[in-house]
Amino acid sequence: MPRALIYAANWKMNHGPREAREFARRFLEFTAPLAGRELWFFPPAVTISALVEAFRGRPDITVGAQNVHWESKGAFTGELSLPLAKEVGARIALVGHSERRHLFGETAEQAARKVAAALAAGVVPLLCVGETLADREAGRTEDTVRRQLEPVAAVVQPTDRPRLLIAYEPVWAIGTGRNATPADAAEVHRFIREWLGGRGWRDRTRVLYGGSVNAGNALALLAEREIDGVLVGGASLTPDGWAEIVGLGG
């Protein structure tokens, strides 16, 4: 059986509903479902419902939220609760993306609360972890990733462990034109699984790689058996470009 791969598109603050519907129309012309391949989209919150509707009939495509709050309701201006995200069709959620951590001050403990809330709500969380350039040059990659994982591992129940996915995204390789080599990325993926395994996680956790992924390097990254997919930002913003990437690998 071929290895299942996930191709996740993080649109960040791009593509409103109108643009998303046109993107979907063209993307569906370029692609067809492939066995062992899942396509995930994380559009802006205002676009979730439009994209869910546009991709209806494609079971290989799942749409989710870029960020969620751990509370189900309340006085949290500008936040998106999991019940609201689910109501418009989100089935997955990014948690702890490097931009949330470094631009908006999200802590590892807050990310853990979001993971726990997502699992309780029946939403699959994709937890992002990764180190800065200073961490990497100081040899603190594993320590940094461990500190980001520890609060999450403490709150995830054994029955929920198979539903948590992780994306390793070295901060120094996002939007900089730099990239970890496939071997470098695979080494950190292996560390993540071994660390979790040492805490009783028996199932093989799926770990994606995110960090300046594009059509030129995606195939080499996906050739590494430790890498279960890619989380892609800028290279996912055009339908033809994203279709080219999702046709790679496996």
XYZ file of C-alpha atoms in Angstrom, residues 24-199:
176
model
C -11.320 26.130 -6.784
C -12.898 26.145 -10.244
C -9.515 26.177 -11.943
C -7.863 23.818 -9.449
C -10.548 21.186 -10.023
C -9.839 21.369 -13.749
C -6.164 20.594 -13.097
C -6.508 17.785 -10.528
C -8.275 14.523 -9.821
C -8.322 12.463 -6.616
C -5.286 10.225 -6.175
C -5.120 7.176 -3.934
C -3.174 7.784 -0.726
C -3.227 11.553 -1.132
C -5.113 14.103 0.973
C -5.397 17.782 0.076
C -5.888 20.226 2.946
C -6.714 23.920 2.657
C -6.407 26.543 5.387
C -8.002 29.716 3.965
C -8.848 32.905 5.879
C -11.822 32.460 8.219
C -14.156 34.478 5.965
C -13.418 32.078 3.090
C -13.941 28.718 4.807
C -17.596 28.242 3.875
C -17.061 29.328 0.244
C -14.217 26.867 -0.198
C -16.114 24.036 1.490
C -18.969 24.552 -0.946
C -16.664 24.887 -3.955
C -14.915 21.593 -3.171
C -18.071 19.654 -2.337
C -17.899 16.310 -4.097
C -14.133 15.946 -3.683
C -13.690 13.680 -0.620
C -9.894 13.971 -0.875
C -10.117 17.695 -0.028
C -10.577 18.989 3.519
C -10.934 22.635 4.537
C -9.985 24.093 7.899
C -9.158 27.137 9.993
C -5.787 28.844 10.334
C -6.365 29.565 14.015
C -8.964 28.768 16.683
C -9.642 29.726 20.291
C -9.873 27.172 23.083
C -13.104 28.637 24.484
C -16.379 27.760 22.775
C -17.832 31.263 23.231
C -17.213 34.488 25.113
C -15.778 37.986 24.997
C -12.794 37.286 22.743
C -13.015 39.914 20.028
C -11.528 38.790 16.736
C -11.164 35.130 17.706
C -12.748 32.096 16.049
C -14.292 29.407 18.243
C -14.303 25.772 17.246
C -18.119 25.522 17.172
C -18.245 28.496 14.781
C -15.477 27.038 12.624
C -17.291 23.704 12.444
C -20.579 25.406 11.560
C -19.055 26.818 8.371
C -17.465 23.485 7.463
C -13.978 23.453 9.003
C -12.821 19.939 9.890
C -9.154 20.678 10.587
C -7.267 23.511 12.290
C -3.744 24.865 12.342
C -2.432 25.323 15.870
C 0.719 27.130 16.967
C 1.887 28.275 13.545
C 5.192 30.114 13.839
C 3.526 33.398 12.909
C 1.021 32.937 15.745
C 3.869 32.238 18.154
C 6.347 34.904 17.047
C 4.096 37.700 15.775
C 1.171 37.343 18.171
C 2.866 35.912 21.243
C 1.067 32.581 21.395
C 2.659 30.354 24.030
C 3.197 26.604 24.032
C 0.631 26.326 26.807
C -1.966 28.214 24.762
C -1.266 25.980 21.780
C -1.835 22.955 24.024
C -5.214 24.317 25.126
C -6.174 24.786 21.478
C -5.137 21.237 20.613
C -7.181 19.816 23.494
C -10.206 21.930 22.530
C -9.967 20.917 18.871
C -9.823 17.227 19.716
C -12.783 17.571 22.076
C -14.741 19.326 19.332
C -14.003 16.631 16.749
C -11.646 18.836 14.742
C -8.247 17.468 13.694
C -5.405 19.734 14.903
C -2.212 20.216 12.922
C 0.288 21.407 15.523
C 3.205 23.466 14.190
C 6.590 23.334 15.917
C 10.005 24.633 14.937
C 13.078 26.604 15.876
C 14.429 30.046 15.029
C 17.765 30.632 13.338
C 19.316 31.572 16.704
C 18.061 28.297 18.196
C 19.458 26.278 15.323
C 22.872 27.958 15.311
C 23.119 27.428 19.071
C 22.297 23.728 18.731
C 18.930 24.138 20.476
C 16.670 22.691 17.773
C 15.635 19.609 19.742
C 15.264 21.525 23.004
C 13.024 24.095 21.324
C 10.828 21.491 19.669
C 10.643 19.516 22.923
C 9.446 22.599 24.845
C 6.726 23.132 22.256
C 5.630 19.495 22.414
C 5.640 18.950 26.175
C 2.471 20.914 27.081
C 0.604 19.272 24.201
C 1.668 15.740 25.068
C 0.476 16.373 28.625
C -3.125 17.152 27.599
C -3.783 14.726 24.740
C -5.589 11.588 25.857
C -4.246 8.228 24.605
C -7.367 7.627 22.506
C -6.862 10.995 20.765
C -3.185 10.588 19.941
C -3.703 9.160 16.425
C -5.770 12.244 15.519
C -3.028 14.782 16.249
C -0.758 15.701 13.361
C 2.401 17.759 13.591
C 4.100 20.092 11.135
C 7.785 20.794 11.590
C 8.380 24.307 10.308
C 11.830 25.738 10.951
C 11.175 29.441 11.416
C 14.434 30.361 9.716
C 13.225 28.680 6.498
C 9.845 30.420 6.173
C 9.688 33.196 3.614
C 13.458 33.586 3.612
C 14.303 31.570 0.522
C 16.328 29.228 2.732
C 15.295 25.659 3.365
C 16.281 22.738 5.512
C 17.691 19.921 3.427
C 15.464 16.848 3.158
C 17.884 14.995 5.440
C 17.826 17.834 8.009
C 14.029 17.860 8.007
C 13.820 14.075 8.283
C 16.160 14.122 11.276
C 13.857 16.451 13.209
C 10.789 14.451 12.153
C 12.477 11.338 13.512
C 13.290 13.113 16.772
C 9.637 14.170 17.170
C 8.386 10.612 16.741
C 11.039 9.147 19.024
C 10.286 11.727 21.716
C 6.572 10.985 21.534
C 7.250 7.266 21.451
C 9.194 7.580 24.673
C 6.012 8.928 26.251
